[in-house]
PDB file of C-alpha atoms and ligand atoms in Angstrom:
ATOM      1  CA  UNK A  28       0.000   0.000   0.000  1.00  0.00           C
ATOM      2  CA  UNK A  29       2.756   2.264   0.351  1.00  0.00           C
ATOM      3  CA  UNK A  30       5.673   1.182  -1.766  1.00  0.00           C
ATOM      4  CA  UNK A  31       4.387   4.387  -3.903  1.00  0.00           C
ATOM      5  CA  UNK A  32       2.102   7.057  -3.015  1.00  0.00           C
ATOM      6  CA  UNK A  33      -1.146   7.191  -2.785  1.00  0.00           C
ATOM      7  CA  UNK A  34      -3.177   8.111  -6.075  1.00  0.00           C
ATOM      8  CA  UNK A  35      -0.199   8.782  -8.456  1.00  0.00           C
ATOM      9  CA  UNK A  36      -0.354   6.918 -11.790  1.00  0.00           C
ATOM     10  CA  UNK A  37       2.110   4.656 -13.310  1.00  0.00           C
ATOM     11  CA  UNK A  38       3.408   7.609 -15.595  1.00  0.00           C
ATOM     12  CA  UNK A  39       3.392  10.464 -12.730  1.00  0.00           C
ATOM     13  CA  UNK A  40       5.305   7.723 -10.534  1.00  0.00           C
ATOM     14  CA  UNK A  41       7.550   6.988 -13.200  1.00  0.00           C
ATOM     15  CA  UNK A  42       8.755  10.353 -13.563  1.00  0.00           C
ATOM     16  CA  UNK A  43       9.127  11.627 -10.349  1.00  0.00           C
ATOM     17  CA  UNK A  44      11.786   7.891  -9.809  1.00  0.00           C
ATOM     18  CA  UNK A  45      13.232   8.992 -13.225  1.00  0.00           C
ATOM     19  CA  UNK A  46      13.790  12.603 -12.442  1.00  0.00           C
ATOM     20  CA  UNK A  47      13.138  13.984  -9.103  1.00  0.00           C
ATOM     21  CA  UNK A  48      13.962  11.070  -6.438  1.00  0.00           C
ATOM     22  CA  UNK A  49      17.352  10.556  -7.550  1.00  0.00           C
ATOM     23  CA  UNK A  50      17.543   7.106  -5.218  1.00  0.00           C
ATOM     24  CA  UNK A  51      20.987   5.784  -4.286  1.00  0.00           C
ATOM     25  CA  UNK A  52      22.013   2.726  -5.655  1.00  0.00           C
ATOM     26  CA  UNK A  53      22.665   1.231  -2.033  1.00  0.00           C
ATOM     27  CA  UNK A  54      18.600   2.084  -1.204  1.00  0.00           C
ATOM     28  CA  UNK A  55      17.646   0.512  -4.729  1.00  0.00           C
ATOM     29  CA  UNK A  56      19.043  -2.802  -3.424  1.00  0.00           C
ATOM     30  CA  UNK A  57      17.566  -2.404  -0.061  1.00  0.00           C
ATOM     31  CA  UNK A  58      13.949  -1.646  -2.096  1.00  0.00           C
ATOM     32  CA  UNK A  59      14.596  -4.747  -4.240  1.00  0.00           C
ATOM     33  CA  UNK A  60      15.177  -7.397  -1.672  1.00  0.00           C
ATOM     34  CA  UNK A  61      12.485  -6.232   0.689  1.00  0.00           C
ATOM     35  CA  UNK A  62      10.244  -6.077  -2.168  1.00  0.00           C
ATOM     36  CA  UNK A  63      10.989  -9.819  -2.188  1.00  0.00           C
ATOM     37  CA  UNK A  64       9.774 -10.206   1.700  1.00  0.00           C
ATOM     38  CA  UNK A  65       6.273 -10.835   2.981  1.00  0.00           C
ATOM     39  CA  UNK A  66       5.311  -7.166   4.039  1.00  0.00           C
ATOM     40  CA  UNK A  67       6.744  -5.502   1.929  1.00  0.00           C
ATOM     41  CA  UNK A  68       4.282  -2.822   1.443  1.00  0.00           C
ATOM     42  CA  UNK A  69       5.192  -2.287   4.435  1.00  0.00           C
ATOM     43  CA  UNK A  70       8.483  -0.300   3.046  1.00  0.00           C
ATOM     44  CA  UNK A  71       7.934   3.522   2.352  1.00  0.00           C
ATOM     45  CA  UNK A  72       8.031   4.799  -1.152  1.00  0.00           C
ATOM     46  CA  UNK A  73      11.077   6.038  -2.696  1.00  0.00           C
ATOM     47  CA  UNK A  74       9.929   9.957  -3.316  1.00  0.00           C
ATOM     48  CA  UNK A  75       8.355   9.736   0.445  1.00  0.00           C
ATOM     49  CA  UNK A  76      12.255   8.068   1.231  1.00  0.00           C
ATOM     50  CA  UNK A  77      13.593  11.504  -1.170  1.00  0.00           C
ATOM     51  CA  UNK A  78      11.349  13.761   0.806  1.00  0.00           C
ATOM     52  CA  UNK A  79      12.493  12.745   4.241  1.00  0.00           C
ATOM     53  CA  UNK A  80      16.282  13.043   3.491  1.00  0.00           C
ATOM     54  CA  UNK A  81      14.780  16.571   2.500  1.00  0.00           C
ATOM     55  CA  UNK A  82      13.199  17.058   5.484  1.00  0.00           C
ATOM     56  CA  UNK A  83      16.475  15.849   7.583  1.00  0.00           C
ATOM     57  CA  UNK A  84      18.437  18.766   5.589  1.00  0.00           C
ATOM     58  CA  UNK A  85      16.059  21.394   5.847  1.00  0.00           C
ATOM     59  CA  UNK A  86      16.114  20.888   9.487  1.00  0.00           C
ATOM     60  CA  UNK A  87      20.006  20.553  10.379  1.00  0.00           C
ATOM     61  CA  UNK A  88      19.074  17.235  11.968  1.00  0.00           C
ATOM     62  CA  UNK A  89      21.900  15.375  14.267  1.00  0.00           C
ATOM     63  CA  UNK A  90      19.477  13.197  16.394  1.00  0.00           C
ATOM     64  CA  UNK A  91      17.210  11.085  15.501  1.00  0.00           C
ATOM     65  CA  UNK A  92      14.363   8.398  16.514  1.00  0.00           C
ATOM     66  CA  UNK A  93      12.992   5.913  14.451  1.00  0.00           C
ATOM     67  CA  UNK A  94       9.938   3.854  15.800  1.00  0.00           C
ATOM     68  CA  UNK A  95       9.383   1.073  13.691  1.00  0.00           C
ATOM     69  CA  UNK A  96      12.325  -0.204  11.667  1.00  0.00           C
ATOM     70  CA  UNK A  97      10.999  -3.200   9.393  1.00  0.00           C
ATOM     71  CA  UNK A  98      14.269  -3.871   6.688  1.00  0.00           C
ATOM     72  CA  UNK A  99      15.376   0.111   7.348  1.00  0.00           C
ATOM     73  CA  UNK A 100      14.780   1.997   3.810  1.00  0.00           C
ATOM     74  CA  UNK A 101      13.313   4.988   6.175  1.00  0.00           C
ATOM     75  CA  UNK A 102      16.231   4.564   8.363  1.00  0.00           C
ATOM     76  CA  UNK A 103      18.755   4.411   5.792  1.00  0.00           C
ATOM     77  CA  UNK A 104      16.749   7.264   4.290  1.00  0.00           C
ATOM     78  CA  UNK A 105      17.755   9.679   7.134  1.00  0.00           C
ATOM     79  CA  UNK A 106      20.757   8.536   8.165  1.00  0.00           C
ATOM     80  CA  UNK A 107      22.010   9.086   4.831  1.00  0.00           C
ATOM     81  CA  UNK A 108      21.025  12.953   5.243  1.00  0.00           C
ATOM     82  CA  UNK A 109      22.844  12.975   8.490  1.00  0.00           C
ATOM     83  CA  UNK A 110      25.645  14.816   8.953  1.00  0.00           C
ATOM     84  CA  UNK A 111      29.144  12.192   9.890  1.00  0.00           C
ATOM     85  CA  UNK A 112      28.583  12.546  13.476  1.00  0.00           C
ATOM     86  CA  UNK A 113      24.917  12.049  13.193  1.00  0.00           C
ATOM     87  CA  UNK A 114      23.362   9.521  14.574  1.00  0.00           C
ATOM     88  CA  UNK A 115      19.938   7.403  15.034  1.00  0.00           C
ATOM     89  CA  UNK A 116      17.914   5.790  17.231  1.00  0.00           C
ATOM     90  CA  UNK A 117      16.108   3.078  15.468  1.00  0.00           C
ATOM     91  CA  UNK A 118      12.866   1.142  17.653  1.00  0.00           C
ATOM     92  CA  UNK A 119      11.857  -2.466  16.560  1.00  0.00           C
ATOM     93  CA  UNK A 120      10.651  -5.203  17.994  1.00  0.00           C
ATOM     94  CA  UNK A 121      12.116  -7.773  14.983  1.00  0.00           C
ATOM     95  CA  UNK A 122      15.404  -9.240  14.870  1.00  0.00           C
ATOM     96  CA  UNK A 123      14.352 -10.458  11.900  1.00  0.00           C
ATOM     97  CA  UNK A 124      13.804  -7.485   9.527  1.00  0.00           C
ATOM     98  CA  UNK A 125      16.235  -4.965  11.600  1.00  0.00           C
ATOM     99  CA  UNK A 126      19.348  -7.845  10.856  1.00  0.00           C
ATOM    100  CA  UNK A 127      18.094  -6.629   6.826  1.00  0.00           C
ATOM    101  CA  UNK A 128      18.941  -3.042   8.294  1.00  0.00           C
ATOM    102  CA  UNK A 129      22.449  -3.310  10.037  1.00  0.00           C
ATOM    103  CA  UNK A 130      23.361  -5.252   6.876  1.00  0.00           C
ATOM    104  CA  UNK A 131      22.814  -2.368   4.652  1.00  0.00           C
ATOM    105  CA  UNK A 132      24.171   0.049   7.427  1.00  0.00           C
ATOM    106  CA  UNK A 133      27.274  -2.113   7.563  1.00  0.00           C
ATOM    107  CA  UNK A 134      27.647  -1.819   3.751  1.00  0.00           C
ATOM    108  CA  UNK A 135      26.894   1.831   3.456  1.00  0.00           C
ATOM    109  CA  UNK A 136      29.538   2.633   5.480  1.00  0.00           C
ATOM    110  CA  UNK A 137      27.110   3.872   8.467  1.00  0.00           C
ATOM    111  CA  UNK A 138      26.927   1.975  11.069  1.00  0.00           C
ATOM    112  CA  UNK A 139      28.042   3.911  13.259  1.00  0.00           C
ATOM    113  CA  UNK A 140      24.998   6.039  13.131  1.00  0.00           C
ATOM    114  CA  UNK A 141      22.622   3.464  13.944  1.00  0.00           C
ATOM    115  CA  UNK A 142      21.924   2.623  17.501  1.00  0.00           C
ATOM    116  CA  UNK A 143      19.066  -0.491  17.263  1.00  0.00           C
ATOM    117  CA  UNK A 144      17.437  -0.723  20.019  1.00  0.00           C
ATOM    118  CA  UNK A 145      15.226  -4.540  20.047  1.00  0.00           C
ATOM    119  CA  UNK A 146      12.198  -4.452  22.059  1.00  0.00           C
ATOM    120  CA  UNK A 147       8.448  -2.430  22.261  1.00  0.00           C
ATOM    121  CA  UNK A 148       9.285   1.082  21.516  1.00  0.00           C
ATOM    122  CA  UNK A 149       7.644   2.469  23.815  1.00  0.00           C
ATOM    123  CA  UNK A 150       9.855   1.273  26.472  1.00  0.00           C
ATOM    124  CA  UNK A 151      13.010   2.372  24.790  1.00  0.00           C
ATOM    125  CA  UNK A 152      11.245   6.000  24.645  1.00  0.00           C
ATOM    126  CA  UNK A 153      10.707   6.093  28.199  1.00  0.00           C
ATOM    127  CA  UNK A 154      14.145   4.563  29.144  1.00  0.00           C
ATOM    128  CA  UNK A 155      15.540   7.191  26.772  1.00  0.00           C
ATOM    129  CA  UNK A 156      13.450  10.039  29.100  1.00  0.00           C
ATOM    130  CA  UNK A 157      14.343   8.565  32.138  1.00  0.00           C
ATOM    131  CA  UNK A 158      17.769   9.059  30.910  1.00  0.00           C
ATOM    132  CA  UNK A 159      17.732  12.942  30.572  1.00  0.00           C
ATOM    133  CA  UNK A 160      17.199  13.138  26.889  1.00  0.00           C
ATOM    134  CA  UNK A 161      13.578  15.056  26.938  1.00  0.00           C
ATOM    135  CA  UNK A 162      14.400  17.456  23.819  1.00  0.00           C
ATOM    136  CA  UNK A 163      17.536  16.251  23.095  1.00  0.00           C
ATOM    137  CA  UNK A 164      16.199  15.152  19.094  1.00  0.00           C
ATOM    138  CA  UNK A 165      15.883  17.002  16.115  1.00  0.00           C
ATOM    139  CA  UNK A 166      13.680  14.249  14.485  1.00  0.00           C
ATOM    140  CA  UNK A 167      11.313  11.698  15.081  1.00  0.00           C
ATOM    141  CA  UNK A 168      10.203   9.298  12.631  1.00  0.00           C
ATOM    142  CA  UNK A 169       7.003   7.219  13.915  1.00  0.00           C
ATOM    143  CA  UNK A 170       5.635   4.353  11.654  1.00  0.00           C
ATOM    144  CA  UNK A 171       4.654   1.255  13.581  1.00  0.00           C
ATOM    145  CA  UNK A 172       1.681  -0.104  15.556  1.00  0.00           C
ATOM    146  CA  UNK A 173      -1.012   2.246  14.785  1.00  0.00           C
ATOM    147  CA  UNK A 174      -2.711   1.779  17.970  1.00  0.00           C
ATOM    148  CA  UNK A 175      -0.197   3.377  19.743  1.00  0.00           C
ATOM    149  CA  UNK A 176       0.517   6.328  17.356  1.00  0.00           C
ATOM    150  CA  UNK A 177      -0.902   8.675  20.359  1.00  0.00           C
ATOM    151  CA  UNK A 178       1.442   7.422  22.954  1.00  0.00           C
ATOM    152  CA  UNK A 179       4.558   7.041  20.408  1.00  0.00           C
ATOM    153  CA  UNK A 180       3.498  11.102  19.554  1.00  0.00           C
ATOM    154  CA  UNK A 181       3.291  11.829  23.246  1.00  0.00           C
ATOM    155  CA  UNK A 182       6.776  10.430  23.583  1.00  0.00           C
ATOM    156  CA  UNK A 183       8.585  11.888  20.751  1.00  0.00           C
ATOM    157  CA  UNK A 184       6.243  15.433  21.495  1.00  0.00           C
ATOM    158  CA  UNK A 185       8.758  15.696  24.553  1.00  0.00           C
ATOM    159  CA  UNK A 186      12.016  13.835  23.099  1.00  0.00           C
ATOM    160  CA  UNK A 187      12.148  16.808  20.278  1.00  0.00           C
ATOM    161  CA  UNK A 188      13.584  19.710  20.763  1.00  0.00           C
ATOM    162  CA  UNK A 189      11.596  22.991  20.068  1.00  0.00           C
ATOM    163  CA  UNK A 190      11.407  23.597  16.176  1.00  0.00           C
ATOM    164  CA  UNK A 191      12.243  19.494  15.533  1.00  0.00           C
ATOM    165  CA  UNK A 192      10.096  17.587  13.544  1.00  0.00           C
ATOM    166  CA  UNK A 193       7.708  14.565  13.804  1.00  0.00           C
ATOM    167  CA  UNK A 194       6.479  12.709  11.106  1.00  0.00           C
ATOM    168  CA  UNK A 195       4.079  10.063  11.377  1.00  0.00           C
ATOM    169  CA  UNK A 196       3.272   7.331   8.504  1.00  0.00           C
ATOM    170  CA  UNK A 197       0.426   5.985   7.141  1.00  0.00           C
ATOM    171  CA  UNK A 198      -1.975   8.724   8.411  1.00  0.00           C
ATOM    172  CA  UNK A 199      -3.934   8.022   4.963  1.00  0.00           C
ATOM    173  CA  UNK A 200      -3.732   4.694   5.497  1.00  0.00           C
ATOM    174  CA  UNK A 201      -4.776   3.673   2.337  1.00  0.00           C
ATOM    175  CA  UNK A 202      -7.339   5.905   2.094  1.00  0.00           C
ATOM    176  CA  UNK A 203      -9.337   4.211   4.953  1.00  0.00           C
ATOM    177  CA  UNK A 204      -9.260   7.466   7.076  1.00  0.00           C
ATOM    178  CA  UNK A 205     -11.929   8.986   5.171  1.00  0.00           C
ATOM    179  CA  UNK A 206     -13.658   5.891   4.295  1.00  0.00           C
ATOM    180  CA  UNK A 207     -16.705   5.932   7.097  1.00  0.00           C
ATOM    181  CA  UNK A 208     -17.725   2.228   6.162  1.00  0.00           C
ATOM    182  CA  UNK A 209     -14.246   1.683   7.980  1.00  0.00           C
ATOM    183  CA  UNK A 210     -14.007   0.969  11.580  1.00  0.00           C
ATOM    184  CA  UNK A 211     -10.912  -1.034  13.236  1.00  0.00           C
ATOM    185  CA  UNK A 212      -8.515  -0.241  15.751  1.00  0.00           C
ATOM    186  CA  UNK A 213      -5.715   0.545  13.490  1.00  0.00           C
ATOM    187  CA  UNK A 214      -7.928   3.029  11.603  1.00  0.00           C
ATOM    188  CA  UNK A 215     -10.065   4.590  13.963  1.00  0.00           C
ATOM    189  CA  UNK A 216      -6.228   5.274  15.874  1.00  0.00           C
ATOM    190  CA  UNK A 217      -4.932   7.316  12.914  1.00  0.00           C
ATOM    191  CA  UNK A 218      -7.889   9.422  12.623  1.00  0.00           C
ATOM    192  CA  UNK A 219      -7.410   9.904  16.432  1.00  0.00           C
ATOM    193  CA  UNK A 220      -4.101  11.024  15.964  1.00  0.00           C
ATOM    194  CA  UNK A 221      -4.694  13.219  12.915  1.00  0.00           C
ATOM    195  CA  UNK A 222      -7.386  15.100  14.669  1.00  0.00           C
ATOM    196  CA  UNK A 223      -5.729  15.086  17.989  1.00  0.00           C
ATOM    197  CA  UNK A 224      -2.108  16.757  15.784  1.00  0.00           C
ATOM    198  CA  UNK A 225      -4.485  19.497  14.353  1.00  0.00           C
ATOM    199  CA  UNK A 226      -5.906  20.946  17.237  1.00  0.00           C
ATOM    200  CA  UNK A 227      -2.795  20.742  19.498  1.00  0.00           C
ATOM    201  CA  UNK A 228      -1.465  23.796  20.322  1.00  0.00           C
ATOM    202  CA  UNK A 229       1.852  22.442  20.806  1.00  0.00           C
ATOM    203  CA  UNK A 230       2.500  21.472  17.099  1.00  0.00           C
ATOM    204  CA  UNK A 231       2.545  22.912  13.644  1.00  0.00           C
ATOM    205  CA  UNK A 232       0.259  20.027  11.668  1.00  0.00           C
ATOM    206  CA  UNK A 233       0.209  19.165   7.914  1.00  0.00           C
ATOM    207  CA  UNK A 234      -1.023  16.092   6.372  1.00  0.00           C
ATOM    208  CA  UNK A 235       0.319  15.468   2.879  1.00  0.00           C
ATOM    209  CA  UNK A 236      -0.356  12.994   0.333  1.00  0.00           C
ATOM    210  CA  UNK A 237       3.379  11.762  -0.302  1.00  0.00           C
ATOM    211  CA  UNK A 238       3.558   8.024   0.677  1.00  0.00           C
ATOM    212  CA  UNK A 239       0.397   6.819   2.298  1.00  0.00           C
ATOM    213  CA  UNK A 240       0.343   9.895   4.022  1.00  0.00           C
ATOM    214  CA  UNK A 241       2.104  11.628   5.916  1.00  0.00           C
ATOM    215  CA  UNK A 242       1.460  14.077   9.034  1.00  0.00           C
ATOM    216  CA  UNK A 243       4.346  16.400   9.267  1.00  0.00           C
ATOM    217  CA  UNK A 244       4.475  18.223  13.054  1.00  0.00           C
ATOM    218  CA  UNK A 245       6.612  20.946  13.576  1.00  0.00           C
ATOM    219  CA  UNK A 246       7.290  21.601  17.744  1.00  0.00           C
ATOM    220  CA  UNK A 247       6.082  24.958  18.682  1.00  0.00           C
ATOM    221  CA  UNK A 248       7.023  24.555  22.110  1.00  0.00           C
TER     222      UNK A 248
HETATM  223 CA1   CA B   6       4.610   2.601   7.093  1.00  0.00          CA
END
């Protein structure tokens, strides 16, 4: 569902890969062999990949969280954008998929930038609270269990620094969101979140249709 975005036609798609996303080589093979996976739509698209090493730039990130890793294209994506003593906290729960990551970390030359933490991410974002690092991140990146997108948000809300960002995947969600005949946990959750992001004072919210949507939130304070 979101190995391209949402809506975009096999021509529009194929230009913006030809032209804009410029991918690098080393995140083509990472695409390639988790295309080969079970789950893997559950790897971002390459333009939403191009935007977030965008995003990384534009905001001079050193620190950041990931919260859900699966193979690491998103990962990869940002640390790539990092500057050489950047570095990355990366939340999964699969040794699995995340042994896919330090692979491709290893053979990018980066390793050093990823710090994997194995277990339920919400733990490691408390541990890293308890430990003195409220605001300490530039970035958060949250795309895992969507029932608890709130409480990952409420986390990374105080782990980022004012003026970092926080984006959250799949708000879209395939287009469920706005579907009313829809109503699970995992959907009802995003639309939760997305309504929650817009009216809280403490964020700058935008939803945009890169991906399967993403909800950009820019810490006001
Ligand atoms: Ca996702």
């Amino acid at each position: 569902m979101s190995s391209r975005s949402l809506g975009l036609s096999d021509s529009v798609h194929g230009y913006l890969l030809e032209v804009m996303v410029r991918e690098p080589p080393i995140l083509t093979r990472l695409r390639d062999e988790t295309q080969r996976l079970k789950f893997s739509t559950m790897q971002i698209s390459p333009d939403q990949g191009r935007f977030m090493r965008w995003l990384v730039g534009l905001c001079g990130a050193r620190r950041c969280i990931e919260v859900g890793v699966f193979t690491g294209y998103s990962s990869l994506s940002v640390a790539l954008a990092l500057p050489a003593d950047g570095r990355i906290v990366a939340c999964d729960v699969s040794e699995e998929w995340t042994s896919v990551a330090r692979r491709y970390f290893e053979d990018a030359g980066l390793a050093h930038k990823l710090d994997l933490r194995l277990g339920p991410a919400l733990a490691t974002l408390d541990s890293l609270l308890a430990q003195g690092e409220k605001a300490a991140f530039d970035f958060a990146f949250i795309d895992a269990d969507k029932e608890n997108y709130a409480a990952y948000y409420e986390r990374c809300l105080e782990l980022v620094r004012t003026g970092g960002l926080i984006v959250v995947d799949n708000t879209l969600w395939g287009g469920k969101v706005a579907d009313p005949s829809v109503d699970d946990s995992s959907t009802n959750a995003i639309r939760e979140l997305n309504a929650r992001a817009v009216r809280d004072p403490r964020v700058d919210a935008s939803l945009i249709s890169v991906g399967d949507g993403l909800l950009l939130l820019r810490k006001l304070a």
